[in-house]
């Protein structure tokens, strides 16, 4: 599935990274705890989050996440968008809540990441 | 730094570490023989710049051509250590020494120190205030994550003075320039 297909499924709006909509999305993670993402997520995973601050972008850059979708219509601030553009991370916003967003992507065949087997 | 210190070390890794001290023993030509050192100042409570030092360290490793899993371990360990300085300390430094076989990171700060290292190493234990938790940190995963990413972790801390972390991460495959 591409990021464009994810965008369509969640009726999401692209805030930045329009040129990266053909990015393949193979796994998804969801949550608001950045240390958990740092510990357990994989490279090139899509993140769904309700957390709306610059550390989300920083964390995504450190662990090479594919893209970030903010749920429940939370729009990133301009300094976050600037940072994401600089780091080349696409940002999207969906009006759907986290649980529903996850459910839609799961039903469409996207699965969670496989458990991390350590470093 | 005097005070409480704690050492987390995997015994089998120690011998690797000793071996790589003699890295030029074989005389084999390596594409990356010199040491690279980096040093960044980290300002306490400056959340705007939080992560920039680790990001630059990560890009340096990528530029040299280290394999992705090593880059990730270094980046995560450095980022958690950098966040710890920003969250808990007044100021500090993040230093890294990069050689073909090891990356060593030192995170030193002037701050409150860690009263109980054993407790701080437990997943879920945190002294971070609520506003830090609202940012997605302060869940008591910082030091455990650092330990998970590092082959050797040393912590020295003095209450009321500061903390020094030394993290050593081994490159098990060697740099891959062509990547």
Short mmCIF file of C-alpha atoms in Angstrom, two decimals:
data_model
loop_
_atom_site.label_atom_id
_atom_site.label_comp_id
_atom_site.label_asym_id
_atom_site.label_seq_id
_atom_site.Cartn_x
_atom_site.Cartn_y
_atom_site.Cartn_z
CA UNK A 1 0.00 0.00 0.00
CA UNK A 2 1.24 3.50 -0.73
CA UNK A 3 0.97 6.59 1.43
CA UNK A 4 -1.55 7.94 -1.11
CA UNK A 5 -3.82 4.90 -0.48
CA UNK A 6 -3.52 5.41 3.29
CA UNK A 7 -4.40 9.07 2.78
CA UNK A 8 -7.53 8.09 0.83
CA UNK A 9 -8.62 5.46 3.39
CA UNK A 10 -8.37 7.94 6.27
CA UNK A 11 -9.63 10.94 4.26
CA UNK A 12 -6.44 12.62 5.37
CA UNK A 13 -5.02 15.95 4.36
CA UNK A 14 -1.36 16.25 3.42
CA UNK A 15 0.39 19.02 5.36
CA UNK A 16 3.83 18.46 3.88
CA UNK A 17 5.60 15.87 1.75
CA UNK A 18 3.15 15.85 -1.21
CA UNK A 19 5.99 14.55 -3.38
CA UNK A 20 6.27 11.40 -1.24
CA UNK A 21 2.74 10.01 -1.65
CA UNK A 22 4.04 7.05 -3.65
CA UNK A 23 6.03 5.88 -0.61
CA UNK A 24 5.30 2.19 0.13
CA UNK A 25 3.77 1.63 3.59
CA UNK A 26 4.34 -1.87 4.92
CA UNK A 27 3.73 -1.51 8.65
CA UNK A 28 2.00 0.80 11.07
CA UNK A 29 2.45 1.73 14.69
CA UNK A 30 0.24 3.92 16.84
CA UNK A 31 0.75 5.66 20.14
CA UNK A 32 1.75 8.73 22.07
CA UNK A 33 4.72 7.39 24.00
CA UNK A 34 7.89 8.36 22.19
CA UNK A 35 10.21 6.18 24.27
CA UNK A 36 8.15 3.13 23.28
CA UNK A 37 8.57 4.04 19.63
CA UNK A 38 12.31 4.48 20.15
CA UNK A 39 12.48 1.04 21.76
CA UNK A 40 10.19 -1.03 19.57
CA UNK A 41 9.45 0.46 16.17
CA UNK A 42 10.99 -0.50 12.85
CA UNK A 43 12.47 1.58 10.08
CA UNK A 44 10.06 2.97 7.51
CA UNK A 45 6.98 2.42 9.64
CA UNK A 46 3.97 4.74 9.45
CA UNK A 47 3.14 6.43 12.77
CA UNK A 48 -0.39 7.32 13.84
CA UNK A 49 -0.36 9.59 16.87
CA UNK A 50 -2.40 12.03 18.90
CA UNK A 51 0.74 13.70 20.19
CA UNK A 52 1.24 17.09 18.62
CA UNK A 53 4.70 18.49 19.32
CA UNK A 54 8.13 18.86 17.74
CA UNK A 55 9.54 15.82 19.57
CA UNK A 56 7.33 13.59 17.42
CA UNK A 57 9.15 14.88 14.34
CA UNK A 58 12.56 14.52 16.03
CA UNK A 59 11.75 10.97 17.11
CA UNK A 60 10.56 10.10 13.60
CA UNK A 61 13.83 11.37 12.20
CA UNK A 62 15.99 9.47 14.71
CA UNK A 63 14.33 6.11 13.93
CA UNK A 64 13.56 6.71 10.23
CA UNK A 65 9.77 6.51 10.33
CA UNK A 66 8.10 6.70 6.91
CA UNK A 67 5.48 9.33 7.70
CA UNK A 68 3.34 10.71 10.52
CA UNK A 69 -0.46 10.95 10.58
CA UNK A 70 -1.97 13.12 13.31
CA UNK A 71 -5.38 11.84 14.36
CA UNK A 72 -8.53 13.62 15.59
CA UNK A 73 -7.78 16.62 13.39
CA UNK A 74 -4.75 17.76 15.35
CA UNK A 75 -2.84 20.09 13.07
CA UNK A 76 0.93 20.40 13.52
CA UNK A 77 2.28 23.88 14.34
CA UNK A 78 4.26 25.79 11.73
CA UNK A 79 7.62 25.08 13.46
CA UNK A 80 6.81 21.35 13.34
CA UNK A 81 5.98 21.57 9.64
CA UNK A 82 9.22 23.46 9.02
CA UNK A 83 11.22 20.78 10.87
CA UNK A 84 9.44 17.95 9.02
CA UNK A 85 10.13 19.60 5.67
CA UNK A 86 13.79 20.00 6.60
CA UNK A 87 14.02 16.32 7.62
CA UNK A 88 11.94 15.09 4.68
CA UNK A 89 9.14 13.51 6.74
CA UNK A 90 5.60 13.65 5.29
CA UNK A 91 2.92 14.90 7.71
CA UNK A 92 -0.81 14.17 7.30
CA UNK A 93 -3.88 14.97 9.36
CA UNK A 94 -7.06 12.92 9.62
CA UNK A 95 -10.23 13.92 11.46
CA UNK A 96 -10.73 10.29 12.53
CA UNK A 97 -9.80 9.18 16.05
CA UNK A 98 -6.83 6.88 16.67
CA UNK A 99 -8.81 3.68 17.23
CA UNK A 100 -10.92 4.10 14.11
CA UNK A 101 -7.89 5.04 11.99
CA UNK A 102 -6.09 1.89 13.14
CA UNK A 103 -9.19 -0.22 12.47
CA UNK A 104 -9.58 1.06 8.91
CA UNK A 105 -5.92 0.41 8.05
CA UNK A 106 -6.04 -3.03 9.69
CA UNK A 107 -9.13 -4.01 7.67
CA UNK A 108 -7.37 -2.80 4.53
CA UNK A 109 -4.61 -5.31 5.17
CA UNK A 110 -1.96 -3.26 6.95
CA UNK A 111 -0.67 -5.05 9.99
CA UNK A 112 1.26 -3.94 13.04
CA UNK A 113 4.98 -4.20 13.10
CA UNK A 114 6.48 -7.55 13.92
CA UNK A 115 7.89 -7.63 17.46
CA UNK A 116 11.31 -6.08 17.61
CA UNK A 117 13.99 -8.73 17.88
CA UNK A 118 16.49 -6.49 19.62
CA UNK A 119 19.21 -4.44 18.09
CA UNK B 1 33.82 12.47 38.57
CA UNK B 2 33.65 10.98 42.05
CA UNK B 3 30.52 9.50 43.50
CA UNK B 4 28.20 6.61 42.85
CA UNK B 5 29.03 4.68 39.76
CA UNK B 6 27.50 1.74 38.07
CA UNK B 7 28.67 -0.47 35.27
CA UNK B 8 26.54 -2.52 32.94
CA UNK B 9 28.62 -4.77 30.82
CA UNK B 10 28.22 -7.94 28.82
CA UNK B 11 31.25 -10.14 29.55
CA UNK B 12 31.64 -11.58 26.04
CA UNK B 13 31.56 -8.11 24.58
CA UNK B 14 34.48 -7.04 26.76
CA UNK B 15 36.86 -9.32 24.95
CA UNK B 16 35.69 -7.88 21.63
CA UNK B 17 36.43 -4.48 23.02
CA UNK B 18 39.98 -5.51 23.94
CA UNK B 19 40.54 -6.96 20.49
CA UNK B 20 39.51 -3.84 18.72
CA UNK B 21 42.11 -1.83 20.66
CA UNK B 22 44.59 -3.54 18.31
CA UNK B 23 42.63 -2.64 15.26
CA UNK B 24 45.62 -2.16 12.97
CA UNK B 25 47.22 -5.47 13.93
CA UNK B 26 46.39 -7.17 10.65
CA UNK B 27 47.69 -4.27 8.60
CA UNK B 28 44.59 -4.59 6.43
CA UNK B 29 43.61 -1.44 4.64
CA UNK B 30 40.43 0.03 6.01
CA UNK B 31 38.42 2.66 4.17
CA UNK B 32 37.93 4.52 7.45
CA UNK B 33 40.95 4.36 9.72
CA UNK B 34 40.89 7.61 11.57
CA UNK B 35 39.00 8.50 14.64
CA UNK B 36 36.21 11.01 14.26
CA UNK B 37 35.22 12.98 17.33
CA UNK B 38 32.16 15.15 17.70
CA UNK B 39 31.07 17.36 20.56
CA UNK B 40 27.78 19.19 21.07
CA UNK B 41 26.66 21.52 23.83
CA UNK B 42 23.21 20.62 25.17
CA UNK B 43 21.18 23.24 26.98
CA UNK B 44 18.80 22.20 29.75
CA UNK B 45 15.07 22.86 29.03
CA UNK B 46 15.78 23.91 25.44
CA UNK B 47 13.14 21.70 23.85
CA UNK B 48 13.32 23.56 20.57
CA UNK B 49 16.77 22.16 19.83
CA UNK B 50 16.15 18.81 21.57
CA UNK B 51 17.43 16.02 19.34
CA UNK B 52 19.59 18.11 17.05
CA UNK B 53 22.90 16.81 18.46
CA UNK B 54 21.79 13.17 18.08
CA UNK B 55 20.49 13.89 14.62
CA UNK B 56 23.86 15.29 13.55
CA UNK B 57 25.66 12.31 15.07
CA UNK B 58 23.32 9.99 13.16
CA UNK B 59 23.96 11.77 9.86
CA UNK B 60 27.73 11.64 10.42
CA UNK B 61 27.52 7.85 10.88
CA UNK B 62 25.32 7.49 7.79
CA UNK B 63 27.74 9.63 5.81
CA UNK B 64 30.69 7.47 6.85
CA UNK B 65 28.69 4.43 5.74
CA UNK B 66 27.98 2.49 8.92
CA UNK B 67 25.26 -0.19 8.65
CA UNK B 68 21.70 0.90 9.46
CA UNK B 69 21.22 -1.22 12.64
CA UNK B 70 24.34 0.31 14.23
CA UNK B 71 23.28 3.82 13.22
CA UNK B 72 19.90 3.20 14.81
CA UNK B 73 21.34 1.94 18.11
CA UNK B 74 23.68 4.92 18.36
CA UNK B 75 20.95 7.39 17.38
CA UNK B 76 18.44 6.04 19.92
CA UNK B 77 21.00 5.86 22.77
CA UNK B 78 22.28 9.37 22.02
CA UNK B 79 18.76 10.81 21.66
CA UNK B 80 17.53 9.36 24.97
CA UNK B 81 20.70 10.65 26.69
CA UNK B 82 20.30 14.07 25.07
CA UNK B 83 16.64 14.21 26.18
CA UNK B 84 17.68 13.26 29.73
CA UNK B 85 20.05 16.25 29.84
CA UNK B 86 17.36 18.57 28.45
CA UNK B 87 14.68 17.28 30.82
CA UNK B 88 16.68 16.97 34.05
CA UNK B 89 19.89 19.04 33.90
CA UNK B 90 20.95 22.67 33.56
CA UNK B 91 23.44 22.05 30.78
CA UNK B 92 25.62 19.33 29.41
CA UNK B 93 27.59 17.96 26.51
CA UNK B 94 27.17 15.06 24.15
CA UNK B 95 30.46 13.74 22.80
CA UNK B 96 31.10 10.90 20.41
CA UNK B 97 34.20 9.12 19.28
CA UNK B 98 33.77 7.11 16.12
CA UNK B 99 36.22 4.43 14.99
CA UNK B 100 35.59 1.68 12.42
CA UNK B 101 34.75 -0.82 15.16
CA UNK B 102 33.22 1.19 17.98
CA UNK B 103 31.15 4.26 18.64
CA UNK B 104 31.58 5.69 22.12
CA UNK B 105 29.19 8.35 23.38
CA UNK B 106 29.63 10.40 26.53
CA UNK B 107 26.69 12.38 27.88
CA UNK B 108 27.79 14.61 30.75
CA UNK B 109 25.65 17.09 32.58
CA UNK B 110 25.53 19.58 35.39
CA UNK B 111 22.32 18.61 37.07
CA UNK B 112 20.64 17.01 40.06
CA UNK B 113 22.30 13.58 39.72
CA UNK B 114 20.48 10.25 40.01
CA UNK B 115 19.66 9.34 43.65
CA UNK B 116 19.03 5.65 42.93
CA UNK B 117 20.55 4.25 39.73
CA UNK B 118 18.98 0.81 40.19
CA UNK B 119 15.53 2.36 40.39
CA UNK B 120 16.24 4.61 37.39
CA UNK B 121 17.19 1.53 35.36
CA UNK B 122 13.75 -0.01 35.94
CA UNK B 123 11.31 0.37 33.08
CA UNK B 124 8.48 2.64 34.12
CA UNK B 125 10.29 4.48 36.90
CA UNK B 126 10.54 8.20 36.23
CA UNK B 127 11.04 11.44 38.13
CA UNK B 128 10.03 13.60 35.14
CA UNK B 129 7.30 16.19 35.75
CA UNK B 130 3.87 16.03 34.07
CA UNK B 131 4.67 18.50 31.30
CA UNK B 132 7.47 16.20 30.14
CA UNK B 133 5.01 13.27 30.08
CA UNK B 134 2.66 15.33 27.96
CA UNK B 135 5.50 15.64 25.44
CA UNK B 136 5.65 11.85 25.11
CA UNK B 137 8.68 11.34 27.33
CA UNK B 138 9.13 10.73 31.04
CA UNK B 139 7.68 7.24 30.93
CA UNK B 140 10.71 5.76 32.63
CA UNK B 141 12.08 4.20 29.46
CA UNK B 142 15.12 6.42 28.86
CA UNK B 143 17.88 4.60 30.71
CA UNK B 144 16.45 1.11 29.95
CA UNK B 145 16.38 2.06 26.25
CA UNK B 146 19.97 3.31 26.44
CA UNK B 147 21.05 0.07 28.08
CA UNK B 148 19.24 -1.96 25.40
CA UNK B 149 21.05 -0.09 22.62
CA UNK B 150 24.51 -0.12 24.21
CA UNK B 151 27.03 -2.96 24.49
CA UNK B 152 28.59 -1.24 27.49
CA UNK B 153 26.93 1.38 29.67
CA UNK B 154 28.65 3.15 32.53
CA UNK B 155 26.88 5.64 34.75
CA UNK B 156 28.61 7.94 37.21
CA UNK B 157 26.52 10.35 39.20
CA UNK B 158 26.96 12.82 42.05
CA UNK B 159 23.86 14.11 43.80
CA UNK B 160 23.56 17.84 43.30
CA UNK B 161 26.44 17.97 40.82
CA UNK B 162 25.72 15.94 37.72
CA UNK B 163 25.73 12.70 35.78
CA UNK B 164 28.06 11.15 33.24
CA UNK B 165 27.02 8.34 30.94
CA UNK B 166 29.44 6.42 28.79
CA UNK B 167 27.85 4.29 26.09
CA UNK B 168 29.88 1.98 23.88
CA UNK B 169 28.35 0.43 20.79
CA UNK B 170 30.30 -2.07 18.71
CA UNK B 171 30.18 -2.24 14.96
CA UNK B 172 30.02 -5.95 14.27
CA UNK B 173 30.24 -5.69 10.50
CA UNK B 174 32.53 -2.75 9.72
CA UNK B 175 31.80 0.33 7.64
CA UNK B 176 30.30 -0.13 4.18
CA UNK B 177 31.45 2.81 2.18
CA UNK B 178 29.68 1.96 -1.01
CA UNK B 179 26.22 2.15 0.63
#
